[in-house]
Amino acid sequence: MGGDSSGQPVRGPLDPGQCDPGPLGVGYRDPGQLDPALLDRVRRRLGASGARPTPAAVATAVRAEHGAPVGDRALLSLSARLRSELVGAGPLEPLLADAEVTDILVNGPDDVWVDRGRGLEPVALSFPDDASVRRLAQRLAAACGRRLDDGRPWVDARLPDGTRLHAVLPPIAGRGVCLSLRAFRSVAFTLADLVDRGTVPAPLAELLRAIVAARLAYLVTGGTGSGKTTLLGTLLGLVPPGERIVLVEDAAELRPDHPHVVPLEGRPPNAEGAGEITLRDLVRQALRMRPDRLVIGECRGPEVVDLLAALNTGHEGGAGTLHANAPRDVPARLEALAALGAVAPEGLHAQLGPALHCVVHLVRTEAGRRVDEVCVLARGRSGRVEPRTAWSRRDGLGPAAGVLATLLRDRGVDPPPVLAGGPGSPVSAAECPARRGAVIPLPADRAPR
């Protein structure tokens, strides 16, 4: 850290082109960095007075501790930045305010990355040292009511505004404190928004509407950061307003634009190992809450067994997300999760066939997040359920397009034009594999191995 003739600290810019020598007075040439000594003095003053760090209280403390006359414009600017250091995300606050940023990753004081939907990119932002990153991580953890110290060197929690927080301290993190933030956007996307962004092709939008209207059970799948939660939240916004949606999540991320949503959130054990509430506990409670649509934000454990059992006993139209690199990986992923609930693969597939109908798969590309494939789950010659392509971005209609059209038609929903003339035998609802587990041969390149 250097200085100028005034003795005030001078630091590098938050981002190229953002230098501003005026608002903070002589010596403060960077609107993204603060004098640590001033920050400590303001913190101590607020602590001694017992005042909450409101904008007015911070401004009063700044005037008292700055040590030089401060103009109104400079006071407002400096107070806002100091308050972000006291109760916000500090230097990361501008990134969280950026509507395009979905993830912020801090690998050390001088190694900050963001994801704006096009993959990770570095940001010209730095912290004074690793200790300042540690303080920020611990303060954010405390805001979640969680502990982060040498005795508990990691935390996975949700900030009050919905932002997902994960942090790891040394020596677990060998290069220094690692901080990960997944931004929460309170404004739900509409299907038209996703079409405009290129996530959903315009012809496919009506198919997704039809799947929701027909109360088909579906999984939204894809890799990390592929947009699964965003798409699921958008589809839940299409549910008729007279239906009750019960959400079960490990950390509340879904905020569908719907008038009747009941969120249930899991809870990790406390420092003594007590008080844990699992997703499986919540699924069982949700079934007693008269859900019209039971939704698991992310299937990641044995709760998938209870979800399939619910979908098999009259709770139609359920949904969830699942990590999978491709639709053909979905059965194996579900088998692995069901094994955690002591359910053998044969038992899992016996429930899977009649319970789940569709898989909507997303991928990340250089151009952004995209719906890549829509599949129907069908039982193959092996007796196990396999995904069959109804539509794909690369090839258009697939061999199961006719099966999906029949599923929609038999539930009173007209198939959209995108399915018109699709291949696949026009089976009845009684014969449809997604409803009765009938055997439909898979193409040779899709046959189970």
Coordinates of C-alpha atoms in Angstrom, one line a residue:
M1 CA 0.0 0.0 0.0
G2 CA 1.4 3.3 -1.0
G3 CA 0.6 6.9 -0.2
D4 CA 0.8 10.5 -1.5
S5 CA 1.7 13.8 0.0
S6 CA -1.4 13.9 2.1
G7 CA -0.5 10.6 3.8
Q8 CA -3.7 9.0 2.7
P9 CA -3.6 5.6 1.1
V10 CA -3.7 5.1 -2.7
R11 CA -4.6 1.8 -4.2
G12 CA -5.2 0.3 -7.6
P13 CA -8.6 0.6 -9.3
L14 CA -11.6 -1.7 -8.7
D15 CA -11.9 -2.1 -12.4
P16 CA -10.1 -0.4 -15.3
G17 CA -11.5 3.0 -16.1
Q18 CA -13.2 3.4 -12.7
C19 CA -10.6 5.7 -11.1
D20 CA -12.2 8.9 -9.6
P21 CA -9.9 11.3 -7.8
G22 CA -12.6 13.6 -6.6
P23 CA -15.4 12.3 -4.4
L24 CA -13.3 11.0 -1.5
G25 CA -11.0 13.9 -1.1
V26 CA -7.3 14.2 -1.6
G27 CA -5.5 10.8 -1.8
Y28 CA -8.6 8.6 -2.2
R29 CA -8.3 7.8 -5.9
D30 CA -10.1 4.5 -6.0
P31 CA -13.8 4.3 -5.3
G32 CA -13.5 0.6 -4.7
Q33 CA -10.9 0.6 -1.8
L34 CA -11.0 2.0 1.7
D35 CA -8.5 3.1 4.3
P36 CA -8.4 0.1 6.7
A37 CA -7.5 2.5 9.6
L38 CA -10.6 4.6 9.0
L39 CA -12.7 1.5 8.7
D40 CA -11.5 0.3 12.1
R41 CA -12.0 3.6 13.7
V42 CA -15.6 3.8 12.4
R43 CA -16.2 0.2 13.5
R44 CA -15.0 0.9 17.0
R45 CA -17.0 4.1 17.3
L46 CA -20.2 2.3 16.3
G47 CA -19.4 -0.5 18.6
A48 CA -18.8 1.8 21.6
S49 CA -22.0 3.7 21.0
G50 CA -24.1 0.6 20.4
A51 CA -25.6 2.2 17.3
R52 CA -26.8 0.1 14.5
P53 CA -24.8 0.7 11.2
T54 CA -27.6 2.6 9.6
P55 CA -26.6 5.1 6.8
A56 CA -27.1 8.0 9.2
A57 CA -25.0 6.4 12.0
V58 CA -22.2 5.6 9.6
A59 CA -22.2 9.1 8.1
T60 CA -22.0 10.6 11.6
A61 CA -19.1 8.3 12.5
V62 CA -17.3 9.2 9.3
R63 CA -17.5 12.9 10.0
A64 CA -16.1 12.3 13.5
E65 CA -13.3 10.0 12.5
H66 CA -12.2 11.2 9.1
G67 CA -9.9 13.8 10.5
A68 CA -10.5 16.4 7.8
P69 CA -13.5 18.3 6.4
V70 CA -15.6 16.1 4.2
G71 CA -18.0 17.5 1.5
D72 CA -21.5 16.2 1.2
R73 CA -20.8 14.2 -2.0
A74 CA -17.6 12.7 -0.6
L75 CA -19.4 11.9 2.7
L76 CA -22.2 10.0 0.9
S77 CA -19.8 8.1 -1.2
L78 CA -17.5 7.2 1.6
S79 CA -20.3 6.3 4.0
A80 CA -21.9 4.0 1.5
R81 CA -18.7 2.2 0.9
L82 CA -17.9 1.9 4.6
R83 CA -21.4 0.6 5.3
S84 CA -20.8 -2.1 2.7
E85 CA -17.7 -3.1 4.6
L86 CA -19.6 -3.2 7.8
V87 CA -22.8 -5.0 6.8
G88 CA -22.5 -5.8 3.1
A89 CA -20.1 -7.7 0.9
G90 CA -17.4 -5.1 0.9
P91 CA -15.4 -4.9 -2.3
L92 CA -17.7 -7.6 -3.8
E93 CA -20.8 -5.4 -3.4
P94 CA -20.7 -3.9 -6.9
L95 CA -20.4 -7.4 -8.4
L96 CA -23.4 -8.6 -6.5
A97 CA -25.3 -5.6 -7.7
D98 CA -24.5 -6.5 -11.3
A99 CA -27.6 -8.2 -12.7
E100 CA -25.5 -10.4 -15.1
V101 CA -23.3 -11.9 -12.4
T102 CA -24.4 -15.3 -11.1
D103 CA -21.3 -16.5 -9.3
I104 CA -18.4 -14.7 -7.5
L105 CA -15.3 -16.7 -6.7
V106 CA -12.5 -15.4 -4.5
N107 CA -9.4 -17.7 -4.4
G108 CA -7.3 -15.2 -2.5
P109 CA -6.8 -11.5 -2.1
D110 CA -5.7 -10.9 -5.7
D111 CA -7.6 -13.7 -7.5
V112 CA -11.3 -12.9 -8.0
W113 CA -13.5 -14.4 -10.8
V114 CA -17.1 -14.0 -11.9
D115 CA -19.5 -15.8 -14.1
R116 CA -21.9 -13.7 -16.2
G117 CA -23.4 -16.8 -18.0
R118 CA -20.5 -17.1 -20.5
G119 CA -18.1 -19.0 -18.2
L120 CA -15.6 -17.7 -15.6
E121 CA -13.7 -14.5 -16.2
P122 CA -11.2 -12.7 -14.0
V123 CA -12.0 -9.3 -12.4
A124 CA -9.5 -6.6 -11.7
L125 CA -10.4 -6.4 -8.0
S126 CA -8.2 -7.1 -5.0
F127 CA -8.3 -7.2 -1.2
P128 CA -5.5 -5.7 0.9
D129 CA -4.5 -9.1 2.2
D130 CA -5.8 -12.6 3.0
A131 CA -6.8 -11.4 6.5
S132 CA -9.3 -9.0 4.9
V133 CA -10.8 -11.9 2.9
R134 CA -11.1 -13.9 6.1
R135 CA -12.8 -11.1 8.0
L136 CA -15.3 -10.7 5.1
A137 CA -16.0 -14.5 5.1
Q138 CA -16.5 -14.6 8.8
R139 CA -18.7 -11.6 8.9
L140 CA -20.9 -13.0 6.1
A141 CA -21.1 -16.4 8.0
A142 CA -22.1 -14.5 11.2
A143 CA -24.9 -12.8 9.2
C144 CA -26.2 -16.3 8.5
G145 CA -25.9 -17.3 12.1
R146 CA -23.1 -19.7 11.3
R147 CA -19.6 -20.2 12.7
L148 CA -16.4 -19.9 10.7
D149 CA -13.1 -20.3 12.5
D150 CA -10.2 -22.7 12.9
G151 CA -12.4 -25.2 14.7
R152 CA -15.0 -25.1 11.9
P153 CA -13.0 -24.0 8.8
W154 CA -15.9 -24.1 6.3
V155 CA -19.4 -22.9 6.0
D156 CA -22.3 -23.5 3.5
A157 CA -25.2 -21.1 4.2
R158 CA -27.6 -18.6 2.7
L159 CA -27.3 -14.8 3.4
P160 CA -30.5 -12.9 4.4
D161 CA -30.9 -11.6 0.9
G162 CA -30.9 -15.2 -0.5
T163 CA -27.3 -15.2 -1.8
R164 CA -25.6 -18.6 -1.4
L165 CA -22.4 -18.5 0.6
H166 CA -19.6 -21.0 0.8
A167 CA -16.2 -20.3 2.4
V168 CA -13.2 -22.4 3.3
L169 CA -10.3 -21.3 5.6
P170 CA -6.7 -22.4 5.6
P171 CA -5.2 -24.9 6.1
I172 CA -8.1 -26.7 4.3
A173 CA -7.7 -24.1 1.6
G174 CA -4.0 -24.3 0.8
R175 CA -3.8 -21.0 -1.2
G176 CA -5.7 -18.9 1.3
V177 CA -9.3 -18.2 2.1
C178 CA -11.7 -19.3 -0.6
L179 CA -15.0 -17.6 -0.8
S180 CA -17.9 -18.5 -3.2
L181 CA -21.1 -16.5 -3.6
R182 CA -24.0 -17.4 -5.8
A183 CA -26.1 -14.3 -6.4
F184 CA -29.8 -14.5 -5.7
R185 CA -32.1 -12.6 -8.1
S186 CA -35.4 -11.7 -6.4
V187 CA -37.0 -11.0 -9.8
A188 CA -38.2 -14.2 -11.4
F189 CA -37.6 -14.8 -15.1
T190 CA -40.6 -15.4 -17.3
L191 CA -40.5 -17.9 -20.2
A192 CA -40.4 -14.9 -22.6
D193 CA -37.3 -13.7 -20.8
L194 CA -35.6 -17.0 -21.3
V195 CA -36.6 -17.0 -25.0
D196 CA -35.1 -13.5 -25.4
R197 CA -31.9 -14.6 -23.7
G198 CA -31.6 -17.7 -26.0
T199 CA -31.9 -20.2 -23.2
V200 CA -35.2 -21.6 -24.5
P201 CA -35.8 -21.7 -28.3
A202 CA -39.0 -20.0 -29.2
P203 CA -40.7 -23.2 -30.6
L204 CA -39.8 -25.1 -27.5
A205 CA -41.4 -22.6 -25.1
E206 CA -44.9 -23.9 -26.0
L207 CA -43.8 -27.5 -25.3
L208 CA -42.6 -26.6 -21.8
R209 CA -45.9 -24.8 -21.2
A210 CA -47.7 -27.9 -22.3
I211 CA -45.7 -30.2 -20.0
V212 CA -46.6 -28.0 -17.0
A213 CA -50.3 -27.7 -18.0
A214 CA -50.6 -31.5 -18.5
R215 CA -49.2 -32.1 -14.9
L216 CA -46.4 -34.3 -16.2
A217 CA -43.7 -34.9 -13.6
Y218 CA -40.3 -33.8 -14.8
L219 CA -36.6 -33.2 -13.8
V220 CA -34.5 -30.3 -15.0
T221 CA -31.0 -31.6 -15.4
G222 CA -27.6 -30.3 -16.3
G223 CA -24.1 -29.5 -14.9
T224 CA -23.2 -27.0 -12.3
G225 CA -24.2 -23.5 -13.2
S226 CA -26.2 -24.6 -16.3
G227 CA -29.3 -22.7 -15.2
K228 CA -31.4 -25.6 -13.7
T229 CA -32.8 -23.5 -10.8
T230 CA -33.6 -20.6 -13.0
L231 CA -35.5 -22.7 -15.5
L232 CA -37.3 -24.7 -12.8
G233 CA -38.4 -21.5 -11.1
T234 CA -39.7 -20.1 -14.4
L235 CA -41.7 -23.3 -15.2
L236 CA -43.2 -23.2 -11.7
G237 CA -44.4 -19.7 -12.5
L238 CA -46.6 -21.3 -15.2
V239 CA -48.5 -23.5 -12.7
P240 CA -52.2 -22.4 -12.5
P241 CA -52.7 -19.9 -9.7
G242 CA -55.3 -22.0 -8.0
E243 CA -52.7 -24.8 -7.3
R244 CA -50.5 -25.0 -4.2
I245 CA -46.8 -25.5 -4.7
V246 CA -44.7 -26.9 -1.8
L247 CA -41.0 -26.3 -2.2
V248 CA -38.4 -28.5 -0.4
E249 CA -34.8 -27.1 -0.6
D250 CA -31.5 -27.5 1.1
A251 CA -31.0 -23.8 0.7
A252 CA -33.9 -21.6 -0.5
E253 CA -33.1 -20.5 -4.0
L254 CA -36.4 -21.0 -5.9
R255 CA -38.6 -17.9 -6.0
P256 CA -41.3 -18.7 -8.6
D257 CA -43.7 -16.0 -9.6
H258 CA -46.8 -17.7 -8.2
P259 CA -49.4 -16.7 -5.6
H260 CA -49.4 -19.9 -3.5
V261 CA -45.9 -21.1 -2.7
V262 CA -45.0 -22.8 0.6
P263 CA -41.2 -23.0 1.0
L264 CA -39.6 -25.5 3.3
E265 CA -35.8 -25.3 4.0
G266 CA -33.5 -27.9 5.5
R267 CA -31.1 -27.1 8.3
P268 CA -27.6 -28.5 9.0
P269 CA -26.6 -29.7 12.4
N270 CA -25.3 -27.2 14.9
A271 CA -21.8 -27.2 16.4
E272 CA -22.9 -29.9 18.8
G273 CA -24.1 -32.1 15.9
A274 CA -27.8 -31.7 16.8
G275 CA -30.8 -30.0 15.2
E276 CA -30.4 -31.3 11.6
I277 CA -33.4 -31.2 9.4
T278 CA -32.9 -33.2 6.2
L279 CA -34.7 -33.0 2.9
R280 CA -36.1 -36.4 3.5
D281 CA -37.8 -35.1 6.7
L282 CA -39.2 -32.1 4.8
V283 CA -40.6 -34.3 1.9
R284 CA -42.5 -36.3 4.4
Q285 CA -43.9 -33.2 6.0
A286 CA -44.7 -31.7 2.7
L287 CA -46.9 -34.7 1.8
R288 CA -49.1 -33.7 4.8
M289 CA -49.5 -30.1 3.6
R290 CA -51.9 -30.9 0.7
P291 CA -49.5 -30.0 -2.2
D292 CA -50.8 -29.8 -5.7
R293 CA -47.2 -29.7 -6.9
L294 CA -44.4 -31.2 -4.8
V295 CA -41.0 -29.8 -5.8
I296 CA -37.5 -30.6 -4.6
G297 CA -35.1 -27.9 -5.5
E298 CA -32.2 -30.3 -5.9
C299 CA -32.3 -34.0 -5.6
R300 CA -29.0 -34.9 -3.9
G301 CA -29.7 -37.7 -1.5
P302 CA -32.2 -40.4 -0.4
E303 CA -35.1 -37.9 -0.5
V304 CA -35.5 -39.0 -4.1
V305 CA -37.0 -42.2 -2.9
D306 CA -39.8 -40.3 -1.1
L307 CA -40.3 -38.0 -4.1
L308 CA -40.8 -41.0 -6.4
A309 CA -43.2 -42.6 -3.8
A310 CA -45.2 -39.4 -3.7
L311 CA -45.4 -39.2 -7.5
N312 CA -46.6 -42.8 -7.6
T313 CA -49.5 -42.1 -5.1
G314 CA -51.4 -39.3 -6.8
H315 CA -49.1 -36.3 -6.4
E316 CA -48.8 -35.5 -10.1
G317 CA -47.0 -32.6 -11.7
G318 CA -44.0 -32.8 -9.3
A319 CA -40.6 -31.5 -10.3
G320 CA -37.0 -31.1 -9.2
T321 CA -33.5 -30.5 -10.4
L322 CA -30.7 -33.1 -10.7
H323 CA -27.0 -32.8 -11.5
A324 CA -26.3 -34.8 -14.7
N325 CA -23.9 -34.3 -17.6
A326 CA -26.3 -35.8 -20.1
P327 CA -29.9 -37.2 -20.0
R328 CA -28.6 -40.8 -20.4
D329 CA -26.8 -40.3 -17.1
V330 CA -30.0 -39.6 -15.2
P331 CA -31.0 -43.2 -14.3
A332 CA -27.5 -43.9 -13.0
R333 CA -27.6 -40.7 -10.9
L334 CA -31.0 -41.7 -9.4
E335 CA -29.7 -45.2 -8.7
A336 CA -26.8 -43.8 -6.7
L337 CA -29.1 -41.5 -4.7
A338 CA -31.7 -44.2 -4.1
A339 CA -28.9 -46.5 -2.8
L340 CA -28.3 -43.9 0.0
G341 CA -31.9 -44.7 1.0
A342 CA -31.3 -48.5 0.9
V343 CA -33.3 -49.0 -2.3
A344 CA -31.9 -51.4 -4.9
P345 CA -31.7 -50.4 -8.6
E346 CA -34.6 -52.8 -9.4
G347 CA -36.8 -51.1 -6.8
L348 CA -35.8 -47.7 -8.1
H349 CA -36.7 -48.5 -11.7
A350 CA -40.0 -50.1 -10.7
Q351 CA -41.0 -46.7 -9.2
L352 CA -39.2 -44.5 -11.8
G353 CA -41.2 -45.7 -14.8
P354 CA -44.7 -44.6 -13.7
A355 CA -43.5 -41.7 -11.6
L356 CA -41.4 -39.5 -13.8
H357 CA -42.3 -38.6 -17.4
C358 CA -39.8 -36.1 -18.8
V359 CA -36.2 -34.8 -18.5
V360 CA -35.4 -31.2 -19.6
H361 CA -31.6 -31.0 -20.0
L362 CA -29.5 -27.8 -20.0
V363 CA -25.9 -27.2 -21.1
R364 CA -23.5 -24.3 -20.8
T365 CA -22.0 -23.0 -24.0
E366 CA -19.8 -20.1 -24.9
A367 CA -23.0 -18.2 -25.9
G368 CA -24.7 -18.9 -22.5
R369 CA -27.0 -21.4 -21.0
R370 CA -29.2 -23.4 -23.3
V371 CA -32.0 -26.1 -23.2
D372 CA -30.3 -28.9 -25.1
E373 CA -32.7 -31.8 -25.0
V374 CA -36.2 -32.9 -23.9
C375 CA -36.6 -36.6 -23.2
V376 CA -39.3 -39.1 -22.2
L377 CA -38.4 -41.8 -19.7
A378 CA -39.2 -45.2 -21.2
R379 CA -38.5 -48.8 -20.1
G380 CA -36.0 -50.5 -22.4
R381 CA -35.5 -54.2 -23.1
S382 CA -33.4 -54.6 -20.0
G383 CA -36.3 -53.7 -17.9
R384 CA -34.7 -50.5 -16.7
V385 CA -35.9 -47.0 -17.5
E386 CA -33.9 -45.0 -20.1
P387 CA -34.4 -41.5 -21.5
R388 CA -35.6 -41.3 -25.1
T389 CA -35.2 -38.0 -27.0
A390 CA -38.4 -36.2 -28.0
W391 CA -36.5 -33.0 -29.1
S392 CA -32.9 -31.9 -29.2
R393 CA -31.2 -28.7 -30.2
R394 CA -29.0 -30.5 -32.6
D395 CA -31.4 -32.8 -34.4
G396 CA -34.9 -31.4 -33.8
L397 CA -37.6 -34.0 -33.2
G398 CA -36.4 -37.3 -31.8
P399 CA -37.8 -40.9 -31.7
A400 CA -40.0 -40.2 -28.6
A401 CA -41.7 -37.1 -30.0
G402 CA -44.9 -39.1 -30.8
V403 CA -44.9 -40.6 -27.3
L404 CA -44.7 -37.2 -25.7
A405 CA -47.5 -35.9 -28.0
T406 CA -49.7 -38.8 -26.9
L407 CA -49.0 -38.1 -23.2
L408 CA -50.1 -34.5 -23.6
R409 CA -53.1 -35.3 -25.7
D410 CA -54.4 -38.0 -23.3
R411 CA -54.2 -35.5 -20.5
G412 CA -56.3 -33.0 -22.3
V413 CA -53.5 -30.8 -23.6
D414 CA -53.0 -30.2 -27.3
P415 CA -49.5 -31.0 -28.4
P416 CA -47.7 -27.8 -29.6
P417 CA -46.6 -27.4 -33.2
V418 CA -43.0 -28.3 -32.4
L419 CA -44.2 -31.9 -31.9
A420 CA -46.3 -32.0 -35.1
G421 CA -45.3 -34.9 -37.3
G422 CA -42.9 -36.2 -34.8
P423 CA -41.6 -39.8 -35.1
G424 CA -42.8 -42.4 -32.6
S425 CA -45.7 -44.8 -32.6
P426 CA -49.0 -43.2 -31.5
V427 CA -49.5 -45.3 -28.4
S428 CA -52.4 -44.9 -26.1
A429 CA -52.1 -43.7 -22.5
A430 CA -52.5 -47.3 -21.2
E431 CA -49.5 -48.3 -23.3
C432 CA -47.3 -45.3 -22.8
P433 CA -44.1 -46.3 -21.1
A434 CA -44.0 -43.3 -18.9
R435 CA -47.4 -44.4 -17.4
R436 CA -47.3 -48.2 -17.4
G437 CA -43.7 -49.2 -17.8
A438 CA -44.2 -50.8 -21.2
V439 CA -41.1 -52.0 -23.1
I440 CA -40.1 -49.8 -26.0
P441 CA -36.9 -50.8 -27.9
L442 CA -34.2 -48.2 -27.7
P443 CA -32.0 -47.3 -30.6
A444 CA -28.8 -49.3 -30.8
D445 CA -26.7 -46.3 -29.8
R446 CA -28.9 -45.6 -26.7
A447 CA -29.2 -49.2 -25.5
P448 CA -28.2 -49.8 -21.9
R449 CA -24.7 -51.4 -21.5

